Amino acid sequence: MALEMTTDTESAMDTTMSAPPAVSAEGETLKMRGRDVKVFYGDKQALHGVDLDVRKNQVTALIGPSGCGKSTFLRCLNRMNDTIDICRVQGDILLDNDDVYDPRIDVVELRARVGMVFQKPNPFPKSIFENVAYGPRIHGLAQGKSDLEDIVASSLQRAGLFEEVKDRLDEPGTGLSGGQQQRLCIARAIAVSPEVILMDEPCSALDPIATAKVEELMDELRQNYTIVIVTHSMQQAARVSQRTAFFHLGNLVEEGLTNDIFTNPKDQRTQDYITGRFG
Amino acid sequence: MKDHIVSSFNEELKELAGRVVEMGGLAETLVHDAVTALLRQDRELATRTIAADQRLDNMQAELEELCISVIARRQPMASDLRDIIAAMRISNDLERVGDMAKNIGKRTLAIESEFNNKQLAVGVEHMSDLALEQLKAVLDAYTSGDLEVVQRVHVRDDEVDALYTSLFRQLLTYMMEDPRSITMCAHLLFCAKNIERIGDHATNIAENIYYMISGSHLPTDRPKTDELAQSTTV
């Protein structure tokens, strides 16, 4: 019965809504939890049983050398790995108390709750307005045209892009600069009111100014959203995140407060990696 | 520890550590010379010590510049960052140690009356031996990374403090007994205070080395026994 009473954006996943949220030892709410997560690409195992929590309203940075499994883990969080045929995922991923890999889950809906921003800005070949309006429209989040316009405007505002594009919302999104395109993609992600935003190296194709704007944005966004970011820039991880997880060879080596990880890591491998001594 | 992928970064860290050790050596020499000059009334040595402090100041300024440049260019992390911060702080302490030695040198020149009180001389010498021993131990630990030595230095500073307190009382007694000795005794008192401070700087260095190596801080609740604890009763 509970199913029928929930709104469109929530629905099937909220069968366990009454359960209290999981909390960390410090009393922080755990928005997402990974338990013994193993991922295989065909015969090759990419993740070897990772336990990692994502805390609500915090930025969690995943760092590690190429091929360490950080992006693989990130993509498990909203089942982006489903798009890869040979990919198998074992273990549990929980969003609040919902099992993300529950067969009854609507994946499209999951990805509205757990949005994603990619390495390369990938706006649709449509107008700026349509890029942002698309998600709310297909998810039925807007009650009419003016409501949709409000959602687009507020999303662009929250992504720090509105002032720059408000007079040319009809122009193609692909005509914006790289940094603006990436903020457009962030606006598109937040337009569907996600709970978690996954970012896979969101600044690696941006210049330092555009990077700084996105980083500033992350800090603002975390008031309302939970953010997980994969980054190759240690300085970026240090700047934007509250917690950092270091992956190596498909294992989670160390996770902790960003401050501790970058000043006094516990594991020698973390120390070697972040100080540039690897190999 | 493994070497950096970027070898020039390695070189810079080694260079930094080398300069700290060099500064340490010079600071030790300055203190030793200053106290020797004081006890022997060697005005020539005192003058040389005062002049040599300038070199220590320059080294400190250069080292700080190098640290800032490394931070700006390399964005060091974890143990590298701690190494650099520790080098900067330790060089500050060593520069101050040099200032203390210089001050003792200046007072040596200012003391005109004959410094012939053997008991006081022994007290000052003993105190400076201990402070120098502390400084040397902690500088050795900087190179060896021996945390036990670091902790021992940290605890032993009490002994320097205790010696200072006893010297303080002796000097007060002399001054009360013979007002003509007041100028000399006041200078000596400041010299003793300088030596006591050198002990404090050795303790600071110990704390910085501890942080550099372990990443955590030495507990700071050392029992403190200085002259203020007893001065009201003197």
Short mmCIF file of C-alpha atoms in Angstrom, two decimals:
data_model
loop_
_atom_site.label_atom_id
_atom_site.label_comp_id
_atom_site.label_asym_id
_atom_site.label_seq_id
_atom_site.Cartn_x
_atom_site.Cartn_y
_atom_site.Cartn_z
CA MET A 1 0.00 0.00 0.00
CA ALA A 2 2.83 2.34 0.81
CA LEU A 3 3.88 2.21 -2.80
CA GLU A 4 0.77 3.90 -4.06
CA MET A 5 1.05 6.73 -1.60
CA THR A 6 4.49 7.88 -2.59
CA THR A 7 5.11 10.56 -5.18
CA ASP A 8 6.36 9.97 -8.68
CA THR A 9 9.96 10.76 -7.93
CA GLU A 10 10.18 8.32 -5.08
CA SER A 11 7.95 5.27 -5.57
CA ALA A 12 9.17 1.69 -5.65
CA MET A 13 12.44 2.22 -3.89
CA ASP A 14 10.89 3.59 -0.76
CA THR A 15 9.47 0.41 0.64
CA THR A 16 11.90 0.65 3.52
CA MET A 17 11.40 4.34 4.09
CA SER A 18 10.37 3.86 7.67
CA ALA A 19 13.74 2.37 8.60
CA PRO A 20 16.00 4.89 10.31
CA PRO A 21 18.95 6.14 8.24
CA ALA A 22 22.29 4.45 8.83
CA VAL A 23 24.79 6.61 10.70
CA SER A 24 28.55 6.58 11.05
CA ALA A 25 30.40 6.21 14.34
CA GLU A 26 30.53 10.02 14.48
CA GLY A 27 26.76 10.23 14.05
CA GLU A 28 26.81 11.40 10.43
CA THR A 29 24.09 10.10 8.14
CA LEU A 30 25.29 7.60 5.57
CA LYS A 31 23.63 8.42 2.28
CA MET A 32 25.10 5.50 0.39
CA ARG A 33 26.81 2.35 1.58
CA GLY A 34 28.89 -0.10 -0.41
CA ARG A 35 29.41 -3.51 1.16
CA ASP A 36 31.87 -6.07 -0.18
CA VAL A 37 31.47 -4.64 -3.66
CA LYS A 38 33.13 -6.82 -6.30
CA VAL A 39 33.09 -5.97 -9.98
CA PHE A 40 34.17 -8.17 -12.86
CA TYR A 41 34.70 -7.17 -16.46
CA GLY A 42 34.47 -10.61 -18.05
CA ASP A 43 37.16 -12.67 -16.32
CA LYS A 44 38.99 -9.68 -15.01
CA GLN A 45 38.16 -8.59 -11.48
CA ALA A 46 38.24 -4.81 -11.15
CA LEU A 47 37.09 -4.43 -7.55
CA HIS A 48 37.98 -6.86 -4.77
CA GLY A 49 35.35 -6.39 -2.12
CA VAL A 50 35.13 -2.71 -1.31
CA ASP A 51 33.35 -1.38 1.79
CA LEU A 52 32.81 2.34 1.49
CA ASP A 53 30.28 4.74 2.94
CA VAL A 54 29.21 8.04 1.43
CA ARG A 55 28.14 10.59 4.02
CA LYS A 56 25.19 12.84 3.46
CA ASN A 57 25.88 16.47 2.46
CA GLN A 58 29.57 15.83 2.17
CA VAL A 59 31.91 15.64 -0.79
CA THR A 60 33.65 12.27 -0.91
CA ALA A 61 36.67 12.15 -3.20
CA LEU A 62 37.87 8.89 -4.73
CA ILE A 63 41.53 8.99 -5.69
CA GLY A 64 44.05 6.48 -6.98
CA PRO A 65 46.15 5.67 -10.02
CA SER A 66 44.54 4.78 -13.34
CA GLY A 67 42.91 1.40 -13.31
CA CYS A 68 42.59 1.31 -9.52
CA GLY A 69 38.82 0.87 -9.64
CA LYS A 70 37.69 4.27 -8.42
CA SER A 71 35.58 5.03 -11.50
CA THR A 72 34.27 1.49 -11.48
CA PHE A 73 33.11 1.97 -7.91
CA LEU A 74 31.57 5.34 -8.76
CA ARG A 75 29.65 3.80 -11.64
CA CYS A 76 28.26 1.11 -9.35
CA LEU A 77 26.53 3.78 -7.29
CA ASN A 78 23.95 4.50 -9.99
CA ARG A 79 24.35 1.29 -12.00
CA MET A 80 26.10 2.93 -14.90
CA ASN A 81 28.03 -0.33 -15.17
CA ASP A 82 24.80 -1.95 -16.37
CA THR A 83 25.52 -0.38 -19.74
CA ILE A 84 28.61 -2.58 -20.09
CA ASP A 85 27.57 -6.08 -21.17
CA ILE A 86 30.48 -8.00 -19.70
CA CYS A 87 30.29 -6.23 -16.36
CA ARG A 88 29.09 -8.12 -13.29
CA VAL A 89 28.59 -6.53 -9.87
CA GLN A 90 28.46 -8.42 -6.57
CA GLY A 91 27.91 -7.17 -3.07
CA ASP A 92 25.52 -4.53 -1.78
CA ILE A 93 25.09 -0.91 -2.71
CA LEU A 94 22.54 0.87 -0.57
CA LEU A 95 21.01 4.26 -1.19
CA ASP A 96 19.54 5.19 2.18
CA ASN A 97 18.08 1.78 2.91
CA ASP A 98 17.28 0.83 -0.67
CA ASP A 99 19.25 -1.83 -2.45
CA VAL A 100 20.40 -0.19 -5.66
CA TYR A 101 20.78 -3.58 -7.38
CA ASP A 102 17.33 -4.80 -6.40
CA PRO A 103 15.82 -6.15 -9.66
CA ARG A 104 12.59 -4.26 -8.91
CA ILE A 105 14.37 -0.93 -9.03
CA ASP A 106 13.66 1.32 -11.98
CA VAL A 107 17.13 2.23 -13.15
CA VAL A 108 16.02 5.45 -14.82
CA GLU A 109 14.51 6.57 -11.57
CA LEU A 110 17.63 5.54 -9.68
CA ARG A 111 19.72 7.71 -11.98
CA ALA A 112 17.42 10.62 -11.27
CA ARG A 113 18.11 10.15 -7.57
CA VAL A 114 21.81 9.53 -8.18
CA GLY A 115 22.82 11.87 -10.98
CA MET A 116 26.08 11.93 -12.84
CA VAL A 117 28.45 14.43 -14.39
CA PHE A 118 31.10 13.10 -16.73
CA GLN A 119 34.70 13.92 -17.50
CA LYS A 120 33.95 15.52 -20.83
CA PRO A 121 31.05 17.95 -20.90
CA ASN A 122 28.36 16.20 -22.93
CA PRO A 123 25.45 18.59 -23.49
CA PHE A 124 22.68 17.34 -25.75
CA PRO A 125 22.74 18.87 -29.22
CA LYS A 126 19.81 21.02 -28.21
CA SER A 127 19.28 24.47 -26.77
CA ILE A 128 20.59 25.43 -23.36
CA PHE A 129 17.01 25.48 -22.10
CA GLU A 130 16.21 22.04 -23.49
CA ASN A 131 19.36 20.55 -22.02
CA VAL A 132 18.14 21.38 -18.54
CA ALA A 133 14.41 20.94 -19.20
CA TYR A 134 14.75 17.44 -20.63
CA GLY A 135 15.13 15.59 -17.34
CA PRO A 136 12.32 17.28 -15.40
CA ARG A 137 10.04 16.83 -18.40
CA ILE A 138 10.57 13.09 -18.85
CA HIS A 139 10.34 12.54 -15.10
CA GLY A 140 7.16 14.60 -14.97
CA LEU A 141 8.57 16.96 -12.36
CA ALA A 142 7.08 20.15 -13.82
CA GLN A 143 3.44 21.18 -13.60
CA GLY A 144 3.16 23.13 -16.82
CA LYS A 145 5.36 25.46 -18.80
CA SER A 146 6.04 28.16 -16.26
CA ASP A 147 6.94 25.58 -13.65
CA LEU A 148 9.41 24.05 -16.07
CA GLU A 149 10.89 27.46 -16.77
CA ASP A 150 11.33 27.98 -13.04
CA ILE A 151 13.09 24.65 -12.67
CA VAL A 152 15.43 25.46 -15.56
CA ALA A 153 16.21 28.91 -14.20
CA SER A 154 16.82 27.74 -10.65
CA SER A 155 18.96 24.82 -11.83
CA LEU A 156 21.08 27.13 -13.96
CA GLN A 157 21.32 29.49 -11.02
CA ARG A 158 22.44 26.79 -8.65
CA ALA A 159 24.99 25.68 -11.20
CA GLY A 160 26.30 29.25 -11.29
CA LEU A 161 25.55 29.59 -15.00
CA PHE A 162 22.31 31.56 -15.16
CA GLU A 163 23.84 35.03 -15.34
CA GLU A 164 26.05 34.01 -18.23
CA VAL A 165 23.35 32.38 -20.36
CA LYS A 166 20.02 33.96 -19.36
CA ASP A 167 19.82 35.98 -22.59
CA ARG A 168 20.54 33.09 -24.91
CA LEU A 169 18.68 30.11 -23.54
CA ASP A 170 17.62 29.19 -27.06
CA GLU A 171 21.14 28.89 -28.35
CA PRO A 172 22.69 25.41 -28.58
CA GLY A 173 24.35 24.11 -25.42
CA THR A 174 27.26 22.91 -27.49
CA GLY A 175 28.10 26.52 -28.34
CA LEU A 176 29.15 27.29 -24.77
CA SER A 177 32.75 27.19 -23.56
CA GLY A 178 34.05 23.98 -21.98
CA GLY A 179 33.63 25.28 -18.45
CA GLN A 180 30.15 26.57 -19.19
CA GLN A 181 29.21 23.27 -20.82
CA GLN A 182 30.30 21.41 -17.72
CA ARG A 183 28.23 23.70 -15.51
CA LEU A 184 25.35 23.17 -17.92
CA CYS A 185 25.74 19.42 -17.37
CA ILE A 186 25.71 20.03 -13.63
CA ALA A 187 22.54 22.13 -14.02
CA ARG A 188 21.05 19.28 -16.05
CA ALA A 189 21.95 16.82 -13.30
CA ILE A 190 20.43 18.90 -10.52
CA ALA A 191 17.29 19.77 -12.52
CA VAL A 192 15.76 16.42 -11.59
CA SER A 193 16.39 17.06 -7.87
CA PRO A 194 18.84 14.25 -7.29
CA GLU A 195 19.96 13.24 -3.82
CA VAL A 196 23.45 12.25 -4.83
CA ILE A 197 25.63 13.67 -7.62
CA LEU A 198 28.44 11.54 -8.99
CA MET A 199 31.24 13.36 -10.75
CA ASP A 200 33.79 11.49 -12.81
CA GLU A 201 36.78 13.81 -13.21
CA PRO A 202 34.50 16.75 -13.87
CA CYS A 203 37.32 19.27 -14.25
CA SER A 204 39.95 17.37 -16.18
CA ALA A 205 38.95 19.05 -19.44
CA LEU A 206 38.63 22.52 -17.93
CA ASP A 207 41.02 25.42 -17.50
CA PRO A 208 41.93 26.56 -13.96
CA ILE A 209 39.32 29.32 -13.84
CA ALA A 210 36.51 27.04 -14.97
CA THR A 211 37.84 24.41 -12.55
CA ALA A 212 37.72 26.90 -9.69
CA LYS A 213 34.12 27.75 -10.56
CA VAL A 214 33.10 24.09 -10.55
CA GLU A 215 34.91 23.55 -7.25
CA GLU A 216 33.20 26.54 -5.71
CA LEU A 217 29.94 25.14 -6.99
CA MET A 218 30.57 21.75 -5.37
CA ASP A 219 30.99 23.43 -2.04
CA GLU A 220 27.64 25.16 -2.44
CA LEU A 221 25.88 22.11 -3.82
CA ARG A 222 26.81 19.94 -0.91
CA GLN A 223 24.45 21.93 1.30
CA ASN A 224 21.62 20.23 -0.58
CA TYR A 225 23.19 17.22 -2.21
CA THR A 226 25.66 14.49 -1.47
CA ILE A 227 28.60 14.47 -3.86
CA VAL A 228 31.02 11.74 -4.85
CA ILE A 229 33.87 12.82 -7.09
CA VAL A 230 36.54 10.85 -8.87
CA THR A 231 39.57 13.01 -9.51
CA HIS A 232 43.13 12.60 -10.63
CA SER A 233 44.07 15.90 -9.10
CA MET A 234 45.11 15.32 -5.52
CA GLN A 235 45.01 19.04 -4.91
CA GLN A 236 41.44 19.09 -6.10
CA ALA A 237 40.50 16.22 -3.80
CA ALA A 238 42.19 18.06 -0.96
CA ARG A 239 40.40 21.28 -1.79
CA VAL A 240 36.85 20.14 -2.35
CA SER A 241 36.25 17.04 -0.30
CA GLN A 242 35.53 16.37 3.34
CA ARG A 243 36.48 12.72 3.06
CA THR A 244 38.87 10.96 0.74
CA ALA A 245 39.12 7.32 -0.26
CA PHE A 246 42.28 5.95 -1.84
CA PHE A 247 41.93 3.00 -4.21
CA HIS A 248 44.74 0.84 -5.47
CA LEU A 249 44.62 -2.29 -7.66
CA GLY A 250 40.91 -2.73 -7.09
CA ASN A 251 41.09 -2.37 -3.31
CA LEU A 252 40.06 0.42 -1.03
CA VAL A 253 43.34 1.08 0.78
CA GLU A 254 42.35 3.89 3.07
CA GLU A 255 39.37 6.13 3.70
CA GLY A 256 39.17 9.01 6.13
CA LEU A 257 38.95 12.72 6.71
CA THR A 258 40.55 14.52 3.78
CA ASN A 259 42.65 16.50 6.17
CA ASP A 260 44.13 13.36 7.70
CA ILE A 261 44.67 11.62 4.37
CA PHE A 262 46.68 14.51 2.96
CA THR A 263 48.71 15.38 6.03
CA ASN A 264 49.12 12.07 7.77
CA PRO A 265 47.96 9.02 5.83
CA LYS A 266 48.05 5.75 7.73
CA ASP A 267 48.92 3.42 4.85
CA GLN A 268 52.31 3.52 3.16
CA ARG A 269 50.70 3.07 -0.26
CA THR A 270 48.56 6.16 0.27
CA GLN A 271 51.61 8.07 1.42
CA ASP A 272 53.58 6.95 -1.65
CA TYR A 273 50.79 7.82 -4.03
CA ILE A 274 49.88 11.26 -2.77
CA THR A 275 53.48 12.35 -2.44
CA GLY A 276 54.31 11.18 -5.95
CA ARG A 277 56.47 8.21 -5.05
CA PHE A 278 54.54 5.45 -6.70
CA GLY A 279 55.91 2.71 -8.88
CA MET B 1 61.18 5.89 1.98
CA LYS B 2 61.00 5.55 -1.77
CA ASP B 3 62.27 8.33 -3.98
CA HIS B 4 59.99 10.74 -5.75
CA ILE B 5 59.08 10.11 -9.36
CA VAL B 6 60.18 13.71 -9.89
CA SER B 7 63.85 13.54 -8.96
CA SER B 8 64.32 17.30 -8.66
CA PHE B 9 61.73 17.29 -5.87
CA ASN B 10 63.89 14.74 -4.07
CA GLU B 11 66.91 16.95 -4.49
CA GLU B 12 65.07 19.89 -3.02
CA LEU B 13 63.92 17.97 0.04
CA LYS B 14 67.46 16.73 0.61
CA GLU B 15 68.77 20.23 0.17
CA LEU B 16 66.31 21.50 2.77
CA ALA B 17 67.26 18.85 5.30
CA GLY B 18 70.93 19.51 4.63
CA ARG B 19 70.49 23.20 5.32
CA VAL B 20 68.66 22.56 8.59
CA VAL B 21 71.55 20.36 9.74
CA GLU B 22 74.04 23.02 8.72
CA MET B 23 72.12 25.68 10.62
CA GLY B 24 71.99 23.36 13.62
CA GLY B 25 75.74 22.93 13.56
CA LEU B 26 76.29 26.66 13.39
CA ALA B 27 73.79 27.35 16.18
CA GLU B 28 75.54 24.85 18.44
CA THR B 29 78.89 26.46 17.75
CA LEU B 30 77.52 29.92 18.47
CA VAL B 31 76.10 28.88 21.82
CA HIS B 32 79.27 27.08 22.78
CA ASP B 33 81.44 30.05 21.78
CA ALA B 34 79.20 32.59 23.49
CA VAL B 35 79.24 30.75 26.80
CA THR B 36 82.99 30.14 26.57
CA ALA B 37 83.53 33.82 25.87
CA LEU B 38 81.38 34.71 28.87
CA LEU B 39 83.13 32.38 31.28
CA ARG B 40 86.63 33.32 30.10
CA GLN B 41 85.83 36.97 29.57
CA ASP B 42 87.12 36.52 26.04
CA ARG B 43 85.98 39.74 24.38
CA GLU B 44 87.45 38.80 21.06
CA LEU B 45 85.51 35.53 20.88
CA ALA B 46 82.36 37.33 22.01
CA THR B 47 82.74 39.83 19.18
CA ARG B 48 83.21 37.04 16.66
CA THR B 49 80.12 35.24 17.96
CA ILE B 50 78.01 38.36 17.62
CA ALA B 51 79.16 38.76 14.03
CA ALA B 52 78.60 35.09 13.17
CA ASP B 53 74.94 35.29 14.15
CA GLN B 54 74.32 37.26 10.98
CA ARG B 55 75.22 34.17 8.98
CA LEU B 56 72.64 32.12 10.82
CA ASP B 57 70.02 34.79 10.16
CA ASN B 58 70.85 34.73 6.45
CA MET B 59 70.67 30.95 6.33
CA GLN B 60 67.28 31.04 7.96
CA ALA B 61 65.97 33.57 5.46
CA GLU B 62 67.29 31.51 2.55
CA LEU B 63 65.85 28.31 3.91
CA GLU B 64 62.47 29.91 4.37
CA GLU B 65 62.57 31.18 0.81
CA LEU B 66 63.37 27.70 -0.44
CA CYS B 67 60.51 26.22 1.60
CA ILE B 68 58.04 28.74 0.19
CA SER B 69 59.23 28.07 -3.32
CA VAL B 70 58.94 24.29 -2.91
CA ILE B 71 55.42 24.63 -1.50
CA ALA B 72 54.40 26.92 -4.36
CA ARG B 73 55.86 24.73 -7.07
CA ARG B 74 55.27 21.20 -5.75
CA GLN B 75 52.17 21.40 -3.58
CA PRO B 76 53.69 18.88 -1.19
CA MET B 77 51.49 16.38 0.64
CA ALA B 78 51.67 14.19 3.72
CA SER B 79 55.22 13.48 4.94
CA ASP B 80 56.74 15.85 2.36
CA LEU B 81 54.56 18.65 3.61
CA ARG B 82 55.42 17.82 7.20
CA ASP B 83 59.14 17.74 6.33
CA ILE B 84 58.96 21.19 4.81
CA ILE B 85 56.88 22.72 7.58
CA ALA B 86 59.20 21.17 10.18
CA ALA B 87 62.29 22.50 8.36
CA MET B 88 60.77 25.96 8.38
CA ARG B 89 59.87 25.86 12.05
CA ILE B 90 63.14 24.29 13.15
CA SER B 91 65.10 26.90 11.24
CA ASN B 92 63.12 29.56 13.07
CA ASP B 93 64.05 28.03 16.40
CA LEU B 94 67.69 27.75 15.39
CA GLU B 95 67.72 31.36 14.31
CA ARG B 96 66.40 32.30 17.76
CA VAL B 97 69.06 30.14 19.39
CA GLY B 98 71.58 32.21 17.45
CA ASP B 99 70.00 35.38 18.81
CA MET B 100 70.34 34.04 22.35
CA ALA B 101 74.02 33.31 21.75
CA LYS B 102 74.49 36.76 20.29
CA ASN B 103 72.87 38.31 23.34
CA ILE B 104 75.19 36.40 25.64
CA GLY B 105 78.06 37.72 23.53
CA LYS B 106 76.83 41.30 23.91
CA ARG B 107 76.51 40.90 27.66
CA THR B 108 80.01 39.48 27.83
CA LEU B 109 81.20 42.75 26.33
CA ALA B 110 79.03 44.73 28.73
CA ILE B 111 80.23 43.02 31.90
CA GLU B 112 83.12 45.26 32.89
CA SER B 113 83.88 43.99 36.34
CA GLU B 114 85.91 40.88 36.73
CA PHE B 115 83.81 37.75 36.50
CA ASN B 116 85.49 35.76 39.18
CA ASN B 117 82.81 33.92 41.06
CA LYS B 118 83.68 30.31 40.55
CA GLN B 119 80.42 28.94 41.89
CA LEU B 120 78.37 31.02 39.50
CA ALA B 121 80.66 30.13 36.62
CA VAL B 122 80.19 26.46 37.31
CA GLY B 123 76.43 26.94 37.46
CA VAL B 124 76.29 28.73 34.12
CA GLU B 125 78.62 26.26 32.51
CA HIS B 126 76.67 23.29 33.77
CA MET B 127 73.45 24.78 32.51
CA SER B 128 74.85 25.56 29.10
CA ASP B 129 76.36 22.07 28.84
CA LEU B 130 72.97 20.57 29.45
CA ALA B 131 71.19 22.92 27.02
CA LEU B 132 73.80 22.19 24.37
CA GLU B 133 73.49 18.48 25.00
CA GLN B 134 69.76 18.81 24.46
CA LEU B 135 70.26 20.80 21.28
CA LYS B 136 72.76 18.31 19.95
CA ALA B 137 70.57 15.32 20.79
CA VAL B 138 67.57 16.82 19.07
CA LEU B 139 69.55 17.78 15.98
CA ASP B 140 70.92 14.25 15.77
CA ALA B 141 67.36 12.97 16.04
CA TYR B 142 66.42 15.20 13.10
CA THR B 143 68.77 13.15 10.97
CA SER B 144 68.24 9.75 12.56
CA GLY B 145 64.49 10.04 13.08
CA ASP B 146 64.81 8.50 16.53
CA LEU B 147 61.54 9.31 18.29
CA GLU B 148 62.78 8.01 21.64
CA VAL B 149 65.54 10.60 21.70
CA VAL B 150 63.02 13.25 20.75
CA GLN B 151 60.78 12.33 23.64
CA ARG B 152 63.69 12.24 26.06
CA VAL B 153 64.76 15.74 25.06
CA HIS B 154 61.22 16.90 25.54
CA VAL B 155 61.10 15.59 29.09
CA ARG B 156 64.62 16.62 30.03
CA ASP B 157 64.02 20.31 29.49
CA ASP B 158 62.87 20.32 33.11
CA GLU B 159 66.45 19.82 34.20
CA VAL B 160 67.55 22.98 32.39
CA ASP B 161 64.65 24.83 33.95
CA ALA B 162 65.57 23.56 37.41
CA LEU B 163 69.18 24.65 36.97
CA TYR B 164 68.00 28.05 35.89
CA THR B 165 65.79 28.38 38.94
CA SER B 166 68.64 27.53 41.25
CA LEU B 167 70.98 29.95 39.49
CA PHE B 168 68.31 32.62 39.71
CA ARG B 169 68.17 32.19 43.48
CA GLN B 170 71.93 32.25 43.82
CA LEU B 171 72.16 35.46 41.83
CA LEU B 172 69.47 37.10 43.93
CA THR B 173 71.38 36.19 47.05
CA TYR B 174 74.61 37.69 45.68
CA MET B 175 72.86 40.85 44.68
CA MET B 176 71.37 41.23 48.14
CA GLU B 177 74.70 40.56 49.80
CA ASP B 178 76.73 42.92 47.67
CA PRO B 179 74.93 45.65 45.75
CA ARG B 180 78.13 46.37 43.78
CA SER B 181 77.65 43.01 42.06
CA ILE B 182 74.17 43.89 40.82
CA THR B 183 75.21 44.94 37.30
CA MET B 184 77.26 41.82 36.75
CA CYS B 185 74.62 39.59 38.32
CA ALA B 186 71.82 41.12 36.26
CA HIS B 187 73.79 40.44 33.08
CA LEU B 188 74.47 36.91 34.24
CA LEU B 189 70.84 36.43 35.04
CA PHE B 190 69.90 37.37 31.50
CA CYS B 191 72.60 35.08 30.17
CA ALA B 192 71.15 32.26 32.23
CA LYS B 193 67.70 33.09 30.95
CA ASN B 194 69.05 32.98 27.41
CA ILE B 195 70.47 29.54 28.01
CA GLU B 196 67.21 28.40 29.52
CA ARG B 197 65.47 29.64 26.38
CA ILE B 198 67.88 27.69 24.23
CA GLY B 199 66.64 24.64 26.11
CA ASP B 200 63.08 25.69 25.26
CA HIS B 201 63.99 25.97 21.60
CA ALA B 202 65.49 22.48 21.73
CA THR B 203 62.15 21.32 23.11
CA ASN B 204 60.29 23.11 20.32
CA ILE B 205 62.53 21.42 17.79
CA ALA B 206 61.81 18.09 19.46
CA GLU B 207 58.08 18.73 19.09
CA ASN B 208 58.50 19.61 15.42
CA ILE B 209 60.58 16.53 14.71
CA TYR B 210 58.00 14.39 16.45
CA TYR B 211 55.29 15.88 14.27
CA MET B 212 57.41 15.57 11.15
CA ILE B 213 58.02 11.87 11.70
CA SER B 214 54.79 10.69 13.28
CA GLY B 215 52.23 13.16 12.00
CA SER B 216 50.85 13.62 15.50
CA HIS B 217 51.73 16.00 18.29
CA LEU B 218 53.73 15.34 21.43
CA PRO B 219 51.59 15.73 24.51
CA THR B 220 52.29 19.22 25.83
CA ASP B 221 51.40 18.77 29.49
CA ARG B 222 54.96 18.82 30.67
CA PRO B 223 55.32 19.83 34.34
CA LYS B 224 56.66 23.35 34.26
CA THR B 225 59.09 24.42 36.95
CA ASP B 226 60.51 27.84 36.38
CA GLU B 227 61.59 30.57 38.72
CA LEU B 228 58.08 32.00 38.85
CA ALA B 229 56.84 28.98 40.73
CA GLN B 230 59.11 29.84 43.65
CA SER B 231 60.01 33.48 43.16
CA THR B 232 57.46 34.74 45.64
CA THR B 233 59.20 32.89 48.43
CA VAL B 234 62.67 34.19 47.64
#
